[in-house]
PDB file of C-alpha atoms in Angstrom:
ATOM      1  CA  ARG A 134       3.609 -20.024  -3.961  1.00 76.00           C
ATOM      2  CA  LYS A 135       3.127 -16.350  -3.160  1.00 84.00           C
ATOM      3  CA  GLU A 136       1.252 -14.193  -5.628  1.00 90.00           C
ATOM      4  CA  VAL A 137       4.066 -11.674  -5.701  1.00 94.00           C
ATOM      5  CA  GLU A 138       7.681 -12.252  -4.727  1.00 94.00           C
ATOM      6  CA  GLN A 139      10.205  -9.557  -4.185  1.00 94.00           C
ATOM      7  CA  ASP A 140      13.800  -9.627  -2.974  1.00 88.00           C
ATOM      8  CA  PRO A 141      13.681  -7.838   0.397  1.00 87.00           C
ATOM      9  CA  GLY A 142      17.277  -6.673   0.110  1.00 87.00           C
ATOM     10  CA  PRO A 143      18.626  -4.613   1.693  1.00 93.00           C
ATOM     11  CA  PHE A 144      20.342  -2.930  -1.202  1.00 95.00           C
ATOM     12  CA  ASN A 145      23.047  -0.518  -0.114  1.00 96.00           C
ATOM     13  CA  VAL A 146      24.427   1.473  -3.033  1.00 97.00           C
ATOM     14  CA  PRO A 147      26.632   4.545  -3.352  1.00 98.00           C
ATOM     15  CA  GLU A 148      25.263   7.817  -4.634  1.00 98.00           C
ATOM     16  CA  GLY A 149      25.213   7.917  -8.400  1.00 98.00           C
ATOM     17  CA  ALA A 150      24.914   4.160  -8.794  1.00 98.00           C
ATOM     18  CA  THR A 151      22.336   2.387 -10.894  1.00 98.00           C
ATOM     19  CA  VAL A 152      20.206  -0.154  -9.091  1.00 97.00           C
ATOM     20  CA  ALA A 153      17.518  -2.526 -10.308  1.00 96.00           C
ATOM     21  CA  PHE A 154      14.782  -4.398  -8.498  1.00 94.00           C
ATOM     22  CA  ASN A 155      12.748  -7.276  -9.815  1.00 95.00           C
ATOM     23  CA  CYS A 156       9.418  -8.587  -8.751  1.00 96.00           C
ATOM     24  CA  THR A 157       7.861 -11.833  -9.970  1.00 96.00           C
ATOM     25  CA  TYR A 158       4.190 -12.677 -10.030  1.00 96.00           C
ATOM     26  CA  SER A 159       2.593 -16.089 -10.165  1.00 95.00           C
ATOM     27  CA  ASN A 160      -0.684 -15.493 -11.984  1.00 93.00           C
ATOM     28  CA  SER A 161      -0.358 -15.047 -15.728  1.00 92.00           C
ATOM     29  CA  ALA A 162      -3.789 -13.389 -15.811  1.00 91.00           C
ATOM     30  CA  SER A 163      -2.488 -10.417 -13.823  1.00 93.00           C
ATOM     31  CA  GLN A 164      -3.495  -7.239 -15.547  1.00 92.00           C
ATOM     32  CA  SER A 165      -1.956  -4.142 -14.008  1.00 94.00           C
ATOM     33  CA  PHE A 166       1.324  -3.465 -12.312  1.00 96.00           C
ATOM     34  CA  PHE A 167       2.620  -0.665 -10.137  1.00 96.00           C
ATOM     35  CA  TRP A 168       5.672   0.431  -8.190  1.00 97.00           C
ATOM     36  CA  TYR A 169       5.275   2.324  -4.922  1.00 97.00           C
ATOM     37  CA  ARG A 170       7.836   3.723  -2.542  1.00 97.00           C
ATOM     38  CA  GLN A 171       7.314   3.742   1.185  1.00 96.00           C
ATOM     39  CA  ASP A 172       9.408   5.804   3.536  1.00 95.00           C
ATOM     40  CA  CYS A 173       9.845   4.737   7.132  1.00 91.00           C
ATOM     41  CA  ARG A 174       6.642   5.242   9.140  1.00 88.00           C
ATOM     42  CA  LYS A 175       4.842   6.733   6.145  1.00 93.00           C
ATOM     43  CA  GLU A 176       2.213   5.566   3.691  1.00 95.00           C
ATOM     44  CA  PRO A 177       3.102   4.056   0.280  1.00 96.00           C
ATOM     45  CA  LYS A 178       3.228   6.604  -2.517  1.00 95.00           C
ATOM     46  CA  LEU A 179       2.693   5.690  -6.146  1.00 95.00           C
ATOM     47  CA  LEU A 180       5.965   5.893  -8.030  1.00 96.00           C
ATOM     48  CA  MET A 181       4.774   4.714 -11.411  1.00 96.00           C
ATOM     49  CA  SER A 182       2.459   2.365 -13.196  1.00 94.00           C
ATOM     50  CA  VAL A 183       4.136  -0.241 -15.368  1.00 95.00           C
ATOM     51  CA  TYR A 184       3.060  -0.447 -18.976  1.00 90.00           C
ATOM     52  CA  SER A 185       3.554  -3.306 -21.382  1.00 89.00           C
ATOM     53  CA  SER A 186       5.940  -1.345 -23.562  1.00 90.00           C
ATOM     54  CA  GLY A 187       7.951  -0.154 -20.578  1.00 91.00           C
ATOM     55  CA  ASN A 188       7.957   3.391 -19.343  1.00 95.00           C
ATOM     56  CA  GLU A 189      10.340   5.953 -17.992  1.00 96.00           C
ATOM     57  CA  ASP A 190       9.962   8.850 -15.608  1.00 95.00           C
ATOM     58  CA  GLY A 191      13.166  10.783 -15.194  1.00 97.00           C
ATOM     59  CA  ARG A 192      15.728   8.517 -13.540  1.00 98.00           C
ATOM     60  CA  PHE A 193      13.209   5.708 -13.099  1.00 98.00           C
ATOM     61  CA  THR A 194      12.441   3.058 -15.700  1.00 98.00           C
ATOM     62  CA  ALA A 195       9.830   0.350 -15.255  1.00 97.00           C
ATOM     63  CA  GLN A 196       9.517  -2.724 -17.423  1.00 97.00           C
ATOM     64  CA  LEU A 197       7.111  -5.612 -17.700  1.00 96.00           C
ATOM     65  CA  ASN A 198       8.007  -9.056 -18.973  1.00 95.00           C
ATOM     66  CA  ARG A 199       4.807 -11.025 -19.345  1.00 95.00           C
ATOM     67  CA  ALA A 200       6.508 -14.121 -20.721  1.00 94.00           C
ATOM     68  CA  SER A 201       8.655 -14.496 -17.621  1.00 95.00           C
ATOM     69  CA  GLN A 202       6.083 -12.880 -15.340  1.00 96.00           C
ATOM     70  CA  TYR A 203       8.174 -10.209 -13.750  1.00 95.00           C
ATOM     71  CA  ILE A 204       8.334  -6.469 -13.494  1.00 97.00           C
ATOM     72  CA  SER A 205      11.436  -4.424 -12.877  1.00 97.00           C
ATOM     73  CA  LEU A 206      12.359  -0.997 -11.652  1.00 97.00           C
ATOM     74  CA  LEU A 207      15.632   0.635 -12.608  1.00 97.00           C
ATOM     75  CA  ILE A 208      16.907   3.686 -10.790  1.00 98.00           C
ATOM     76  CA  ARG A 209      19.759   5.575 -12.430  1.00 98.00           C
ATOM     77  CA  ASP A 210      22.053   8.097 -10.769  1.00 98.00           C
ATOM     78  CA  SER A 211      20.813   7.211  -7.277  1.00 98.00           C
ATOM     79  CA  LYS A 212      20.232  10.074  -4.861  1.00 98.00           C
ATOM     80  CA  LEU A 213      20.260   9.964  -1.083  1.00 98.00           C
ATOM     81  CA  SER A 214      16.556  10.800  -1.211  1.00 97.00           C
ATOM     82  CA  ASP A 215      15.875   7.555  -3.090  1.00 98.00           C
ATOM     83  CA  SER A 216      16.453   5.629   0.147  1.00 98.00           C
ATOM     84  CA  ALA A 217      13.143   3.934   0.895  1.00 97.00           C
ATOM     85  CA  THR A 218      11.318   0.644   0.585  1.00 96.00           C
ATOM     86  CA  TYR A 219      10.057  -0.093  -2.911  1.00 97.00           C
ATOM     87  CA  LEU A 220       6.859  -2.119  -3.214  1.00 96.00           C
ATOM     88  CA  CYS A 221       5.624  -3.831  -6.319  1.00 96.00           C
ATOM     89  CA  VAL A 222       1.880  -4.252  -6.613  1.00 96.00           C
ATOM     90  CA  VAL A 223       0.059  -6.513  -9.026  1.00 95.00           C
ATOM     91  CA  ASN A 224      -3.619  -6.328  -9.879  1.00 93.00           C
ATOM     92  CA  ARG A 225      -5.366  -9.454 -11.040  1.00 89.00           C
ATOM     93  CA  GLY A 226      -8.477  -7.571 -12.066  1.00 84.00           C
ATOM     94  CA  GLY A 227     -11.250  -5.927 -10.109  1.00 83.00           C
ATOM     95  CA  ASN A 228     -10.259  -5.278  -6.509  1.00 86.00           C
ATOM     96  CA  GLN A 229      -7.636  -8.023  -6.267  1.00 89.00           C
ATOM     97  CA  PHE A 230      -4.328  -6.351  -5.525  1.00 93.00           C
ATOM     98  CA  TYR A 231      -1.263  -8.231  -4.349  1.00 93.00           C
ATOM     99  CA  PHE A 232       1.689  -6.564  -2.707  1.00 94.00           C
ATOM    100  CA  GLY A 233       5.291  -7.620  -2.641  1.00 94.00           C
ATOM    101  CA  THR A 234       7.018  -7.522   0.716  1.00 92.00           C
ATOM    102  CA  GLY A 235       9.109  -4.568  -0.401  1.00 94.00           C
ATOM    103  CA  THR A 236      12.776  -4.056  -1.235  1.00 95.00           C
ATOM    104  CA  SER A 237      14.789  -1.842   1.060  1.00 95.00           C
ATOM    105  CA  LEU A 238      17.185   0.590  -0.615  1.00 97.00           C
ATOM    106  CA  THR A 239      19.754   2.704   1.150  1.00 97.00           C
ATOM    107  CA  VAL A 240      21.803   5.130  -0.893  1.00 98.00           C
ATOM    108  CA  ILE A 241      25.099   5.888   0.808  1.00 97.00           C
ATOM    109  CA  PRO A 242      26.950   9.199   0.457  1.00 95.00           C
TER     110      PRO A 242
ATOM    111  CA  GLY B 267      -4.873  14.883  -8.230  1.00 70.00           C
ATOM    112  CA  ALA B 268      -5.864  11.667  -6.441  1.00 84.00           C
ATOM    113  CA  VAL B 269      -5.442  12.931  -2.903  1.00 91.00           C
ATOM    114  CA  VAL B 270      -6.585  10.757  -0.018  1.00 95.00           C
ATOM    115  CA  SER B 271      -6.811  12.275   3.418  1.00 95.00           C
ATOM    116  CA  GLN B 272      -6.790  10.207   6.587  1.00 96.00           C
ATOM    117  CA  HIS B 273      -7.642  11.500  10.020  1.00 96.00           C
ATOM    118  CA  PRO B 274      -6.447  11.437  12.721  1.00 96.00           C
ATOM    119  CA  SER B 275      -2.791  10.878  11.967  1.00 95.00           C
ATOM    120  CA  TRP B 276      -1.915   9.882  15.516  1.00 95.00           C
ATOM    121  CA  VAL B 277      -4.045   8.530  18.357  1.00 95.00           C
ATOM    122  CA  ILE B 278      -3.035   7.554  21.860  1.00 95.00           C
ATOM    123  CA  CYS B 279      -5.770   6.250  24.124  1.00 94.00           C
ATOM    124  CA  LYS B 280      -6.551   3.925  26.976  1.00 95.00           C
ATOM    125  CA  SER B 281      -7.385   0.281  26.599  1.00 96.00           C
ATOM    126  CA  GLY B 282     -11.102  -0.276  26.082  1.00 95.00           C
ATOM    127  CA  THR B 283     -11.649   2.895  24.086  1.00 95.00           C
ATOM    128  CA  SER B 284     -13.170   2.800  20.613  1.00 96.00           C
ATOM    129  CA  VAL B 285     -11.320   4.753  17.955  1.00 96.00           C
ATOM    130  CA  LYS B 286     -12.720   5.988  14.654  1.00 97.00           C
ATOM    131  CA  ILE B 287     -10.464   6.666  11.679  1.00 97.00           C
ATOM    132  CA  GLU B 288     -11.710   8.561   8.640  1.00 97.00           C
ATOM    133  CA  CYS B 289     -10.529   8.172   5.089  1.00 96.00           C
ATOM    134  CA  ARG B 290     -11.580  10.709   2.478  1.00 95.00           C
ATOM    135  CA  SER B 291     -10.856  10.964  -1.210  1.00 93.00           C
ATOM    136  CA  LEU B 292     -10.585  14.707  -1.740  1.00 93.00           C
ATOM    137  CA  ASP B 293     -10.629  15.159  -5.481  1.00 89.00           C
ATOM    138  CA  PHE B 294     -12.129  11.985  -6.885  1.00 89.00           C
ATOM    139  CA  GLN B 295     -14.879   9.514  -6.189  1.00 90.00           C
ATOM    140  CA  ALA B 296     -13.647   6.264  -4.733  1.00 90.00           C
ATOM    141  CA  THR B 297     -15.639   3.264  -5.846  1.00 87.00           C
ATOM    142  CA  THR B 298     -13.590   1.085  -3.536  1.00 92.00           C
ATOM    143  CA  MET B 299     -11.614   1.748  -0.404  1.00 95.00           C
ATOM    144  CA  PHE B 300      -9.194  -0.596   1.297  1.00 96.00           C
ATOM    145  CA  TRP B 301      -8.053  -0.730   4.899  1.00 97.00           C
ATOM    146  CA  TYR B 302      -4.620  -2.026   5.822  1.00 97.00           C
ATOM    147  CA  ARG B 303      -2.574  -2.357   8.944  1.00 96.00           C
ATOM    148  CA  GLN B 304       1.174  -2.506   9.141  1.00 95.00           C
ATOM    149  CA  PHE B 305       3.385  -3.531  12.034  1.00 93.00           C
ATOM    150  CA  PRO B 306       6.958  -2.237  12.262  1.00 89.00           C
ATOM    151  CA  LYS B 307       9.268  -3.663   9.607  1.00 85.00           C
ATOM    152  CA  GLN B 308       6.462  -5.764   8.171  1.00 89.00           C
ATOM    153  CA  SER B 309       4.415  -5.656   4.983  1.00 89.00           C
ATOM    154  CA  LEU B 310       1.036  -4.058   4.586  1.00 92.00           C
ATOM    155  CA  MET B 311      -1.708  -6.443   5.590  1.00 94.00           C
ATOM    156  CA  LEU B 312      -5.087  -6.028   3.946  1.00 95.00           C
ATOM    157  CA  MET B 313      -7.869  -5.999   6.515  1.00 97.00           C
ATOM    158  CA  ALA B 314     -10.939  -5.327   4.425  1.00 96.00           C
ATOM    159  CA  THR B 315     -12.268  -3.987   1.163  1.00 94.00           C
ATOM    160  CA  SER B 316     -15.255  -1.698   1.152  1.00 91.00           C
ATOM    161  CA  ASN B 317     -17.505  -0.534  -1.630  1.00 88.00           C
ATOM    162  CA  GLU B 318     -19.792   2.428  -1.246  1.00 83.00           C
ATOM    163  CA  GLY B 319     -23.221   1.465   0.011  1.00 82.00           C
ATOM    164  CA  SER B 320     -22.453  -2.174   0.666  1.00 85.00           C
ATOM    165  CA  LYS B 321     -20.960  -4.231   3.464  1.00 88.00           C
ATOM    166  CA  ALA B 322     -17.224  -4.526   3.653  1.00 93.00           C
ATOM    167  CA  THR B 323     -15.464  -7.730   2.729  1.00 94.00           C
ATOM    168  CA  TYR B 324     -13.091  -8.766   5.477  1.00 96.00           C
ATOM    169  CA  GLU B 325      -9.933 -10.801   5.054  1.00 95.00           C
ATOM    170  CA  GLN B 326      -9.602 -14.086   6.860  1.00 95.00           C
ATOM    171  CA  GLY B 327      -8.704 -13.615  10.496  1.00 94.00           C
ATOM    172  CA  VAL B 328      -9.972 -10.039  10.727  1.00 96.00           C
ATOM    173  CA  GLU B 329     -12.904  -9.710  13.123  1.00 94.00           C
ATOM    174  CA  LYS B 330     -15.675  -7.690  11.535  1.00 93.00           C
ATOM    175  CA  ASP B 331     -17.229  -6.908  14.927  1.00 95.00           C
ATOM    176  CA  LYS B 332     -13.912  -5.576  16.162  1.00 96.00           C
ATOM    177  CA  PHE B 333     -13.090  -3.493  13.111  1.00 97.00           C
ATOM    178  CA  LEU B 334     -16.258  -1.791  11.932  1.00 96.00           C
ATOM    179  CA  ILE B 335     -16.145  -0.315   8.464  1.00 95.00           C
ATOM    180  CA  ASN B 336     -18.651   2.097   7.047  1.00 92.00           C
ATOM    181  CA  HIS B 337     -18.426   3.356   3.488  1.00 89.00           C
ATOM    182  CA  ALA B 338     -21.306   5.776   3.453  1.00 84.00           C
ATOM    183  CA  SER B 339     -20.383   7.805   0.388  1.00 90.00           C
ATOM    184  CA  LEU B 340     -18.081   7.771  -2.604  1.00 90.00           C
ATOM    185  CA  THR B 341     -15.631   9.987  -0.771  1.00 93.00           C
ATOM    186  CA  LEU B 342     -15.681   8.704   2.806  1.00 94.00           C
ATOM    187  CA  SER B 343     -14.969   5.445   4.546  1.00 94.00           C
ATOM    188  CA  THR B 344     -14.496   5.004   8.283  1.00 95.00           C
ATOM    189  CA  LEU B 345     -12.820   2.305  10.319  1.00 97.00           C
ATOM    190  CA  THR B 346     -13.776   2.003  13.970  1.00 97.00           C
ATOM    191  CA  VAL B 347     -11.552  -0.093  16.208  1.00 97.00           C
ATOM    192  CA  THR B 348     -13.933  -1.103  18.979  1.00 96.00           C
ATOM    193  CA  SER B 349     -12.762  -1.666  22.538  1.00 96.00           C
ATOM    194  CA  ALA B 350      -9.158  -1.305  21.476  1.00 95.00           C
ATOM    195  CA  HIS B 351      -6.424  -3.170  23.337  1.00 95.00           C
ATOM    196  CA  PRO B 352      -2.638  -2.792  23.264  1.00 95.00           C
ATOM    197  CA  GLU B 353      -2.320  -5.540  20.635  1.00 95.00           C
ATOM    198  CA  ASP B 354      -4.389  -3.351  18.286  1.00 96.00           C
ATOM    199  CA  SER B 355      -1.621  -0.757  18.316  1.00 96.00           C
ATOM    200  CA  SER B 356      -0.426  -0.460  14.742  1.00 96.00           C
ATOM    201  CA  PHE B 357      -0.203   1.772  11.688  1.00 97.00           C
ATOM    202  CA  TYR B 358      -3.562   1.791   9.911  1.00 97.00           C
ATOM    203  CA  ILE B 359      -3.625   2.942   6.302  1.00 97.00           C
ATOM    204  CA  CYS B 360      -6.534   3.384   3.940  1.00 97.00           C
ATOM    205  CA  SER B 361      -6.404   3.543   0.192  1.00 96.00           C
ATOM    206  CA  ALA B 362      -8.911   4.521  -2.441  1.00 94.00           C
ATOM    207  CA  LEU B 363      -9.510   3.307  -5.924  1.00 91.00           C
ATOM    208  CA  THR B 364     -11.572   4.792  -8.668  1.00 82.00           C
ATOM    209  CA  GLY B 365     -12.900   2.866 -11.614  1.00 74.00           C
ATOM    210  CA  THR B 366     -11.486  -0.508 -12.542  1.00 64.00           C
ATOM    211  CA  GLY B 367      -8.480  -2.391 -11.330  1.00 59.00           C
ATOM    212  CA  GLY B 368      -6.406  -0.876 -14.088  1.00 82.00           C
ATOM    213  CA  ASN B 369      -6.024   2.179 -11.897  1.00 89.00           C
ATOM    214  CA  PRO B 370      -3.603   2.360  -8.991  1.00 92.00           C
ATOM    215  CA  GLN B 371      -4.617   2.671  -5.366  1.00 94.00           C
ATOM    216  CA  HIS B 372      -3.931   5.987  -3.687  1.00 94.00           C
ATOM    217  CA  PHE B 373      -3.072   5.841  -0.013  1.00 96.00           C
ATOM    218  CA  GLY B 374      -4.019   8.048   2.879  1.00 96.00           C
ATOM    219  CA  ASP B 375      -1.192   9.229   5.095  1.00 94.00           C
ATOM    220  CA  GLY B 376      -1.951   6.640   7.742  1.00 96.00           C
ATOM    221  CA  THR B 377      -3.015   6.650  11.368  1.00 97.00           C
ATOM    222  CA  ARG B 378      -0.629   5.607  14.073  1.00 96.00           C
ATOM    223  CA  LEU B 379      -2.691   4.043  16.854  1.00 96.00           C
ATOM    224  CA  SER B 380      -1.176   3.483  20.273  1.00 96.00           C
ATOM    225  CA  ILE B 381      -3.273   1.825  22.966  1.00 95.00           C
ATOM    226  CA  LEU B 382      -1.951   2.092  26.503  1.00 94.00           C
TER     227      LEU B 382
END
């Protein structure tokens, strides 16, 4: 079983829609969780860390469910500029980071 | 904060050439740096993890004599692709980490390597 599993999509949503991505992880000892976005032919950029109590940054909300071992990212009021690949990253401690394969989002006018 | 600079951003060279890529953390000290490569429409693939002052740890299947990593200081790591061939053409990305694993990695802007 993969350390981190992510639905690759693609998700095609109209502008203004709300979209949610989930990412499951296999190791219950995982400690830290992050969401990155990667634009085509660019490097990943940190979108937000995911905290146990859940956290919000503008239109973006991240949540962690340790019992079910998944993290989620919710994007409200989607903009065209949100089109990208969203990567979840899980840290098991120390230098052990595991990446999801990424979920492709296209926001359509 | 947490800016990572990677240079060069684009390299085109002949087969057999060795290419050096630099990764610098500009405003923080990176205890660990990671090197990845990514082929089109594929996921990031970790090549190696390097800690300042010690030898890099390479992932299975990555030739350490082919991909030389030097992490000479807390702000600089270099990856040298020796005797590059067309199959080495890829997008190489470094990332830097400060402190413990509770912190996120910060990525350089990548180097697109094309070997003719």
